[in-house]
One Martini backbone bead per residue (centre of mass of N, CA, C, O) as a GRO file, in nm:
protein
  386
    1UNK     BB    1  -2.658  -1.625   0.891
    2UNK     BB    2  -2.623  -1.372   0.969
    3UNK     BB    3  -2.392  -1.214   0.777
    4UNK     BB    4  -2.560  -1.285   0.539
    5UNK     BB    5  -2.802  -1.084   0.668
    6UNK     BB    6  -2.628  -0.825   0.693
    7UNK     BB    7  -2.550  -0.776   0.432
    8UNK     BB    8  -2.796  -0.751   0.261
    9UNK     BB    9  -2.911  -0.502   0.390
   10UNK     BB   10  -2.695  -0.293   0.310
   11UNK     BB   11  -2.729  -0.323   0.062
   12UNK     BB   12  -3.026  -0.204   0.060
   13UNK     BB   13  -2.941   0.050   0.152
   14UNK     BB   14  -2.738   0.101  -0.082
   15UNK     BB   15  -3.005   0.096  -0.303
   16UNK     BB   16  -3.216   0.311  -0.105
   17UNK     BB   17  -3.004   0.592  -0.154
   18UNK     BB   18  -2.965   0.504  -0.514
   19UNK     BB   19  -3.252   0.603  -0.575
   20UNK     BB   20  -3.279   0.889  -0.394
   21UNK     BB   21  -3.065   1.010  -0.602
   22UNK     BB   22  -3.161   0.956  -0.872
   23UNK     BB   23  -3.410   1.043  -0.857
   24UNK     BB   24  -3.407   1.396  -0.726
   25UNK     BB   25  -3.154   1.435  -1.001
   26UNK     BB   26  -3.407   1.463  -1.184
   27UNK     BB   27  -3.568   1.663  -1.077
   28UNK     BB   28  -3.372   1.874  -1.105
   29UNK     BB   29  -3.350   1.915  -1.401
   30UNK     BB   30  -3.632   2.086  -1.406
   31UNK     BB   31  -3.534   2.320  -1.193
   32UNK     BB   32  -3.259   2.433  -1.351
   33UNK     BB   33  -3.407   2.501  -1.602
   34UNK     BB   34  -3.638   2.715  -1.523
   35UNK     BB   35  -3.530   2.923  -1.431
   36UNK     BB   36  -3.366   3.077  -1.670
   37UNK     BB   37  -3.600   3.005  -1.865
   38UNK     BB   38  -3.811   3.245  -1.697
   39UNK     BB   39  -3.653   3.415  -1.745
   40UNK     BB   40  -3.571   3.509  -1.995
   41UNK     BB   41  -3.855   3.515  -2.132
   42UNK     BB   42  -3.913   3.770  -1.944
   43UNK     BB   43  -3.672   3.955  -2.084
   44UNK     BB   44  -3.787   3.932  -2.398
   45UNK     BB   45  -4.069   4.099  -2.268
   46UNK     BB   46  -3.935   4.335  -2.059
   47UNK     BB   47  -3.904   4.258  -1.808
   48UNK     BB   48  -3.829   4.354  -1.480
   49UNK     BB   49  -3.624   4.268  -1.250
   50UNK     BB   50  -3.819   4.257  -1.083
   51UNK     BB   51  -4.046   4.101  -1.129
   52UNK     BB   52  -3.838   3.825  -1.219
   53UNK     BB   53  -3.830   3.778  -0.906
   54UNK     BB   54  -4.114   3.769  -0.796
   55UNK     BB   55  -4.179   3.527  -0.942
   56UNK     BB   56  -3.936   3.361  -0.854
   57UNK     BB   57  -4.108   3.454  -0.592
   58UNK     BB   58  -4.320   3.145  -0.568
   59UNK     BB   59  -4.233   2.927  -0.555
   60UNK     BB   60  -4.145   2.926  -0.217
   61UNK     BB   61  -4.419   3.001  -0.146
   62UNK     BB   62  -4.487   2.689  -0.172
   63UNK     BB   63  -4.294   2.599   0.049
   64UNK     BB   64  -4.426   2.711   0.266
   65UNK     BB   65  -4.661   2.642   0.272
   66UNK     BB   66  -4.634   2.302   0.262
   67UNK     BB   67  -4.464   2.222   0.481
   68UNK     BB   68  -4.668   2.199   0.742
   69UNK     BB   69  -4.828   1.956   0.573
   70UNK     BB   70  -4.601   1.679   0.522
   71UNK     BB   71  -4.641   1.531   0.775
   72UNK     BB   72  -4.941   1.465   0.717
   73UNK     BB   73  -4.947   1.332   0.426
   74UNK     BB   74  -4.708   1.121   0.541
   75UNK     BB   75  -4.931   0.958   0.758
   76UNK     BB   76  -5.218   0.951   0.562
   77UNK     BB   77  -5.049   0.793   0.269
   78UNK     BB   78  -4.754   0.823   0.219
   79UNK     BB   79  -4.488   0.908   0.162
   80UNK     BB   80  -4.486   0.682  -0.146
   81UNK     BB   81  -4.732   0.881  -0.285
   82UNK     BB   82  -4.704   1.185  -0.195
   83UNK     BB   83  -4.481   1.169  -0.363
   84UNK     BB   84  -4.568   1.047  -0.653
   85UNK     BB   85  -4.789   1.282  -0.722
   86UNK     BB   86  -4.602   1.510  -0.709
   87UNK     BB   87  -4.420   1.420  -0.992
   88UNK     BB   88  -4.669   1.457  -1.165
   89UNK     BB   89  -4.800   1.704  -1.105
   90UNK     BB   90  -4.572   1.887  -1.221
   91UNK     BB   91  -4.546   1.855  -1.490
   92UNK     BB   92  -4.851   1.973  -1.514
   93UNK     BB   93  -4.724   2.266  -1.466
   94UNK     BB   94  -4.534   2.309  -1.667
   95UNK     BB   95  -4.749   2.223  -1.898
   96UNK     BB   96  -4.848   2.505  -1.875
   97UNK     BB   97  -4.617   2.751  -1.829
   98UNK     BB   98  -4.535   2.649  -2.141
   99UNK     BB   99  -4.875   2.756  -2.266
  100UNK     BB  100  -4.903   3.040  -2.139
  101UNK     BB  101  -4.680   3.284  -2.160
  102UNK     BB  102  -4.731   3.455  -1.845
  103UNK     BB  103  -4.660   3.650  -1.601
  104UNK     BB  104  -4.928   3.655  -1.430
  105UNK     BB  105  -4.980   3.339  -1.524
  106UNK     BB  106  -4.709   3.244  -1.310
  107UNK     BB  107  -4.792   3.349  -1.057
  108UNK     BB  108  -4.911   3.091  -0.989
  109UNK     BB  109  -4.830   2.852  -1.142
  110UNK     BB  110  -4.523   2.850  -0.898
  111UNK     BB  111  -4.665   2.820  -0.668
  112UNK     BB  112  -4.746   2.512  -0.715
  113UNK     BB  113  -4.446   2.418  -0.802
  114UNK     BB  114  -4.362   2.468  -0.472
  115UNK     BB  115  -4.571   2.256  -0.383
  116UNK     BB  116  -4.519   1.985  -0.569
  117UNK     BB  117  -4.175   2.040  -0.499
  118UNK     BB  118  -4.145   1.990  -0.202
  119UNK     BB  119  -4.193   1.698  -0.093
  120UNK     BB  120  -3.951   1.571  -0.255
  121UNK     BB  121  -3.728   1.715  -0.098
  122UNK     BB  122  -3.827   1.679   0.217
  123UNK     BB  123  -3.808   1.273   0.168
  124UNK     BB  124  -3.546   1.259   0.014
  125UNK     BB  125  -3.422   1.340   0.325
  126UNK     BB  126  -3.465   1.215   0.469
  127UNK     BB  127  -3.397   0.914   0.383
  128UNK     BB  128  -3.101   0.952   0.313
  129UNK     BB  129  -3.054   1.012   0.677
  130UNK     BB  130  -3.165   0.704   0.733
  131UNK     BB  131  -3.030   0.574   0.637
  132UNK     BB  132  -2.708   0.710   0.712
  133UNK     BB  133  -2.468   0.657   0.864
  134UNK     BB  134  -2.287   0.814   1.133
  135UNK     BB  135  -2.015   0.835   0.967
  136UNK     BB  136  -2.110   0.820   0.680
  137UNK     BB  137  -2.245   1.130   0.619
  138UNK     BB  138  -2.097   1.330   0.497
  139UNK     BB  139  -2.051   1.145   0.225
  140UNK     BB  140  -2.332   1.130   0.171
  141UNK     BB  141  -2.438   1.399   0.178
  142UNK     BB  142  -2.241   1.509  -0.032
  143UNK     BB  143  -2.368   1.364  -0.255
  144UNK     BB  144  -2.624   1.433  -0.275
  145UNK     BB  145  -2.539   1.735  -0.336
  146UNK     BB  146  -2.379   1.628  -0.623
  147UNK     BB  147  -2.614   1.466  -0.736
  148UNK     BB  148  -2.815   1.793  -0.749
  149UNK     BB  149  -2.630   1.901  -0.906
  150UNK     BB  150  -2.588   1.801  -1.177
  151UNK     BB  151  -2.919   1.824  -1.220
  152UNK     BB  152  -2.874   2.170  -1.245
  153UNK     BB  153  -2.656   2.142  -1.481
  154UNK     BB  154  -2.816   2.042  -1.657
  155UNK     BB  155  -3.050   2.230  -1.726
  156UNK     BB  156  -2.863   2.463  -1.844
  157UNK     BB  157  -2.748   2.252  -2.077
  158UNK     BB  158  -2.995   2.223  -2.212
  159UNK     BB  159  -3.013   2.460  -2.348
  160UNK     BB  160  -2.747   2.465  -2.522
  161UNK     BB  161  -2.918   2.263  -2.694
  162UNK     BB  162  -3.272   2.396  -2.714
  163UNK     BB  163  -3.278   2.626  -2.570
  164UNK     BB  164  -3.558   2.898  -2.501
  165UNK     BB  165  -3.781   2.810  -2.728
  166UNK     BB  166  -4.079   2.721  -2.685
  167UNK     BB  167  -4.096   2.366  -2.596
  168UNK     BB  168  -3.858   2.210  -2.559
  169UNK     BB  169  -3.766   2.260  -2.282
  170UNK     BB  170  -4.006   2.188  -2.141
  171UNK     BB  171  -3.986   1.885  -2.296
  172UNK     BB  172  -3.758   1.818  -2.040
  173UNK     BB  173  -3.891   1.888  -1.763
  174UNK     BB  174  -4.123   1.676  -1.799
  175UNK     BB  175  -3.935   1.426  -1.805
  176UNK     BB  176  -3.803   1.437  -1.579
  177UNK     BB  177  -4.068   1.434  -1.356
  178UNK     BB  178  -4.155   1.113  -1.487
  179UNK     BB  179  -3.864   0.958  -1.428
  180UNK     BB  180  -3.910   1.022  -1.090
  181UNK     BB  181  -4.080   0.880  -1.052
  182UNK     BB  182  -4.025   0.574  -1.187
  183UNK     BB  183  -3.792   0.580  -0.979
  184UNK     BB  184  -3.911   0.581  -0.737
  185UNK     BB  185  -4.093   0.295  -0.757
  186UNK     BB  186  -3.861   0.114  -0.746
  187UNK     BB  187  -3.772   0.168  -0.402
  188UNK     BB  188  -3.987   0.188  -0.231
  189UNK     BB  189  -3.970  -0.076  -0.036
  190UNK     BB  190  -3.685  -0.025   0.083
  191UNK     BB  191  -3.811   0.230   0.251
  192UNK     BB  192  -3.832   0.415   0.480
  193UNK     BB  193  -4.041   0.543   0.733
  194UNK     BB  194  -4.124   0.921   0.823
  195UNK     BB  195  -4.272   0.811   1.105
  196UNK     BB  196  -4.376   0.835   1.449
  197UNK     BB  197  -4.524   0.748   1.714
  198UNK     BB  198  -4.635   0.993   1.958
  199UNK     BB  199  -4.420   1.223   1.991
  200UNK     BB  200  -4.443   1.562   1.812
  201UNK     BB  201  -4.331   1.792   1.594
  202UNK     BB  202  -4.333   2.094   1.491
  203UNK     BB  203  -4.253   2.285   1.289
  204UNK     BB  204  -4.271   2.591   1.449
  205UNK     BB  205  -4.103   2.419   1.698
  206UNK     BB  206  -3.818   2.382   1.588
  207UNK     BB  207  -3.743   2.699   1.538
  208UNK     BB  208  -3.592   2.717   1.839
  209UNK     BB  209  -3.389   2.477   1.857
  210UNK     BB  210  -3.245   2.543   1.536
  211UNK     BB  211  -3.212   2.891   1.452
  212UNK     BB  212  -2.881   2.876   1.291
  213UNK     BB  213  -2.994   2.661   1.055
  214UNK     BB  214  -3.180   2.815   0.971
  215UNK     BB  215  -3.074   3.049   0.847
  216UNK     BB  216  -2.876   2.958   0.668
  217UNK     BB  217  -3.096   2.852   0.472
  218UNK     BB  218  -3.216   3.128   0.396
  219UNK     BB  219  -2.925   3.184   0.272
  220UNK     BB  220  -2.871   2.945   0.065
  221UNK     BB  221  -3.142   3.061  -0.090
  222UNK     BB  222  -3.120   3.289  -0.171
  223UNK     BB  223  -2.891   3.270  -0.349
  224UNK     BB  224  -2.908   3.062  -0.537
  225UNK     BB  225  -3.211   3.211  -0.660
  226UNK     BB  226  -3.100   3.462  -0.712
  227UNK     BB  227  -2.909   3.338  -0.915
  228UNK     BB  228  -3.028   3.245  -1.058
  229UNK     BB  229  -3.275   3.484  -1.149
  230UNK     BB  230  -3.023   3.729  -1.202
  231UNK     BB  231  -2.787   3.596  -1.329
  232UNK     BB  232  -2.942   3.684  -1.663
  233UNK     BB  233  -2.933   4.018  -1.605
  234UNK     BB  234  -2.650   4.093  -1.521
  235UNK     BB  235  -2.556   3.924  -1.807
  236UNK     BB  236  -2.692   4.218  -1.967
  237UNK     BB  237  -2.528   4.484  -1.863
  238UNK     BB  238  -2.262   4.355  -2.024
  239UNK     BB  239  -2.342   4.184  -2.268
  240UNK     BB  240  -2.400   3.871  -2.219
  241UNK     BB  241  -2.451   3.639  -2.336
  242UNK     BB  242  -2.735   3.387  -2.256
  243UNK     BB  243  -2.472   3.114  -2.313
  244UNK     BB  244  -2.246   3.218  -2.148
  245UNK     BB  245  -2.458   3.229  -1.870
  246UNK     BB  246  -2.556   2.915  -1.898
  247UNK     BB  247  -2.205   2.838  -1.817
  248UNK     BB  248  -2.205   2.952  -1.558
  249UNK     BB  249  -2.429   2.821  -1.420
  250UNK     BB  250  -2.314   2.575  -1.461
  251UNK     BB  251  -2.024   2.584  -1.338
  252UNK     BB  252  -2.130   2.673  -1.054
  253UNK     BB  253  -2.271   2.400  -0.994
  254UNK     BB  254  -1.998   2.239  -1.078
  255UNK     BB  255  -1.874   2.320  -0.786
  256UNK     BB  256  -2.072   2.084  -0.645
  257UNK     BB  257  -1.992   1.862  -0.765
  258UNK     BB  258  -1.683   1.858  -0.676
  259UNK     BB  259  -1.672   1.961  -0.345
  260UNK     BB  260  -1.929   1.796  -0.123
  261UNK     BB  261  -1.729   1.571  -0.060
  262UNK     BB  262  -1.467   1.740   0.043
  263UNK     BB  263  -1.686   1.862   0.280
  264UNK     BB  264  -1.787   1.669   0.407
  265UNK     BB  265  -1.512   1.456   0.517
  266UNK     BB  266  -1.410   1.761   0.664
  267UNK     BB  267  -1.705   1.743   0.844
  268UNK     BB  268  -1.562   1.452   1.017
  269UNK     BB  269  -1.299   1.562   1.103
  270UNK     BB  270  -1.446   1.818   1.192
  271UNK     BB  271  -1.740   2.038   1.140
  272UNK     BB  272  -2.000   2.157   1.037
  273UNK     BB  273  -1.991   2.479   1.165
  274UNK     BB  274  -1.640   2.511   1.107
  275UNK     BB  275  -1.752   2.464   0.749
  276UNK     BB  276  -2.008   2.687   0.719
  277UNK     BB  277  -1.815   2.940   0.778
  278UNK     BB  278  -1.587   2.872   0.553
  279UNK     BB  279  -1.804   2.931   0.313
  280UNK     BB  280  -1.912   3.201   0.389
  281UNK     BB  281  -1.642   3.339   0.388
  282UNK     BB  282  -1.620   3.300   0.049
  283UNK     BB  283  -1.863   3.381  -0.061
  284UNK     BB  284  -1.834   3.627  -0.005
  285UNK     BB  285  -1.583   3.686  -0.195
  286UNK     BB  286  -1.693   3.649  -0.445
  287UNK     BB  287  -1.917   3.884  -0.431
  288UNK     BB  288  -1.694   4.098  -0.472
  289UNK     BB  289  -1.529   3.967  -0.758
  290UNK     BB  290  -1.753   3.950  -0.960
  291UNK     BB  291  -1.691   4.278  -1.042
  292UNK     BB  292  -1.399   4.228  -1.119
  293UNK     BB  293  -1.438   3.929  -1.306
  294UNK     BB  294  -1.668   3.883  -1.538
  295UNK     BB  295  -1.524   4.032  -1.830
  296UNK     BB  296  -1.272   3.753  -1.719
  297UNK     BB  297  -1.194   3.451  -1.736
  298UNK     BB  298  -1.170   3.447  -1.404
  299UNK     BB  299  -1.493   3.414  -1.367
  300UNK     BB  300  -1.413   3.011  -1.420
  301UNK     BB  301  -1.300   2.990  -1.127
  302UNK     BB  302  -1.465   3.173  -0.896
  303UNK     BB  303  -1.814   3.029  -0.976
  304UNK     BB  304  -1.686   2.768  -0.906
  305UNK     BB  305  -1.640   2.831  -0.599
  306UNK     BB  306  -1.817   2.959  -0.590
  307UNK     BB  307  -2.088   2.698  -0.620
  308UNK     BB  308  -1.981   2.596  -0.361
  309UNK     BB  309  -1.968   2.727  -0.070
  310UNK     BB  310  -2.295   2.802  -0.118
  311UNK     BB  311  -2.412   2.531  -0.081
  312UNK     BB  312  -2.231   2.444   0.159
  313UNK     BB  313  -2.460   2.582   0.354
  314UNK     BB  314  -2.603   2.349   0.346
  315UNK     BB  315  -2.526   2.087   0.365
  316UNK     BB  316  -2.391   2.161   0.666
  317UNK     BB  317  -2.647   2.103   0.774
  318UNK     BB  318  -2.759   1.851   0.703
  319UNK     BB  319  -2.579   1.700   0.921
  320UNK     BB  320  -2.630   1.829   1.181
  321UNK     BB  321  -2.914   1.784   1.177
  322UNK     BB  322  -2.843   1.443   1.187
  323UNK     BB  323  -2.670   1.491   1.422
  324UNK     BB  324  -2.938   1.613   1.637
  325UNK     BB  325  -3.199   1.456   1.505
  326UNK     BB  326  -3.459   1.245   1.551
  327UNK     BB  327  -3.758   1.120   1.398
  328UNK     BB  328  -3.980   1.408   1.456
  329UNK     BB  329  -3.707   1.559   1.461
  330UNK     BB  330  -3.680   1.556   1.172
  331UNK     BB  331  -3.868   1.596   1.037
  332UNK     BB  332  -3.930   1.927   1.145
  333UNK     BB  333  -3.705   1.997   1.006
  334UNK     BB  334  -3.697   1.936   0.713
  335UNK     BB  335  -3.977   2.149   0.697
  336UNK     BB  336  -3.825   2.411   0.817
  337UNK     BB  337  -3.636   2.426   0.585
  338UNK     BB  338  -3.813   2.464   0.359
  339UNK     BB  339  -3.959   2.663   0.479
  340UNK     BB  340  -3.677   2.846   0.476
  341UNK     BB  341  -3.615   2.823   0.148
  342UNK     BB  342  -3.905   3.012   0.119
  343UNK     BB  343  -3.749   3.276   0.246
  344UNK     BB  344  -3.531   3.326   0.096
  345UNK     BB  345  -3.686   3.298  -0.224
  346UNK     BB  346  -3.788   3.553  -0.135
  347UNK     BB  347  -3.673   3.816  -0.043
  348UNK     BB  348  -3.374   3.776  -0.263
  349UNK     BB  349  -3.473   3.855  -0.522
  350UNK     BB  350  -3.681   4.106  -0.521
  351UNK     BB  351  -3.464   4.254  -0.339
  352UNK     BB  352  -3.188   4.241  -0.581
  353UNK     BB  353  -3.447   4.334  -0.826
  354UNK     BB  354  -3.411   4.637  -0.725
  355UNK     BB  355  -3.122   4.699  -0.664
  356UNK     BB  356  -3.105   4.707  -0.927
  357UNK     BB  357  -3.261   4.835  -0.987
  358UNK     BB  358  -3.098   5.137  -0.886
  359UNK     BB  359  -2.789   5.039  -0.893
  360UNK     BB  360  -2.762   4.814  -1.059
  361UNK     BB  361  -2.605   4.565  -1.091
  362UNK     BB  362  -2.433   4.575  -0.817
  363UNK     BB  363  -2.714   4.499  -0.613
  364UNK     BB  364  -2.608   4.178  -0.651
  365UNK     BB  365  -2.388   4.197  -0.463
  366UNK     BB  366  -2.426   4.348  -0.241
  367UNK     BB  367  -2.732   4.138  -0.165
  368UNK     BB  368  -2.533   3.857  -0.068
  369UNK     BB  369  -2.323   3.973   0.103
  370UNK     BB  370  -2.522   4.134   0.319
  371UNK     BB  371  -2.646   3.809   0.360
  372UNK     BB  372  -2.367   3.652   0.469
  373UNK     BB  373  -2.249   3.853   0.697
  374UNK     BB  374  -2.516   3.800   0.890
  375UNK     BB  375  -2.432   3.513   0.951
  376UNK     BB  376  -2.156   3.496   1.031
  377UNK     BB  377  -2.197   3.668   1.268
  378UNK     BB  378  -2.444   3.467   1.368
  379UNK     BB  379  -2.229   3.207   1.412
  380UNK     BB  380  -2.057   3.355   1.612
  381UNK     BB  381  -2.234   3.422   1.838
  382UNK     BB  382  -2.396   3.158   1.810
  383UNK     BB  383  -2.246   2.944   1.950
  384UNK     BB  384  -2.329   2.715   2.141
  385UNK     BB  385  -2.689   2.797   2.110
  386UNK     BB  386  -2.775   2.576   1.810
   0.00000   0.00000   0.00000
């Protein structure tokens, strides 16, 4: 009887993990679609790269503002109710973005979509980390990152199918948010609580506990959001068509789909910090190769690997977070990760966009390269200290 109960509990645990990952992957479709879609629209309106970068930065500002509030919201209203409400509000805000089609009105709306989507990311990661057996955490978080990446890849691919004009691409994103809420509702009874009584660590109080992890999140976020927002603009400098750039973005995210599980398995054999350092180093190589290969067929395999290792920086960081922290500290750590994701998203797109205004197309890879080099140096200097 005890063995049967154990098998039943394990089955429910894996069902819950599967449900959470399915929920956030559907949500990722809408996010992966929105960044290039809004950049294409603003570019057609004649908006400068710097302004496009500033517009994209509004979403991570929303992440920063909402991150310190997430632990309290989860305790007061329940994590499940908070996440379901955010899924519904995300659909509403995306509909407003599609309705307005105005660069200045998009600033507050993109801020709001950051505020309401952020808890979905934070709470889903906490659920998966809490449910994952420690011995298999690397591969499970690799699967988590892989399936989220598949959702992001499906976003730009949707633009190939429905185009970037009118309501069709916005309706795809709205429906994805609605489906996200439906998936989450189906698994809520099986999910663990994400708060606990007793001593609680604040989001800001967590920062000195793992500063190197948080720096890695800043770099991963800045790279991803800078690339999603500005690679379409970068391609325009080379007269590359929107459809081809959408396909390149999808190929970049496809690298995540193929490589996060192998990276997670590698982290189980070696260590997450060591694999993260390797990912940072390979990301720097990709920055150097981008301008050399952008107009050649070799750009396809290069950008595939580039996307895999750049997102691997975040995957390794979340694995290490789960290895080092539990309970309320884990909740604060996940919220701090989200806050730092917002910091990276705020800093890099406008910085890279301004660099492109000054230096031309090469401003994007130069900005991304310098950022990754800084993380590599900090990783070597801070090993064993954070």
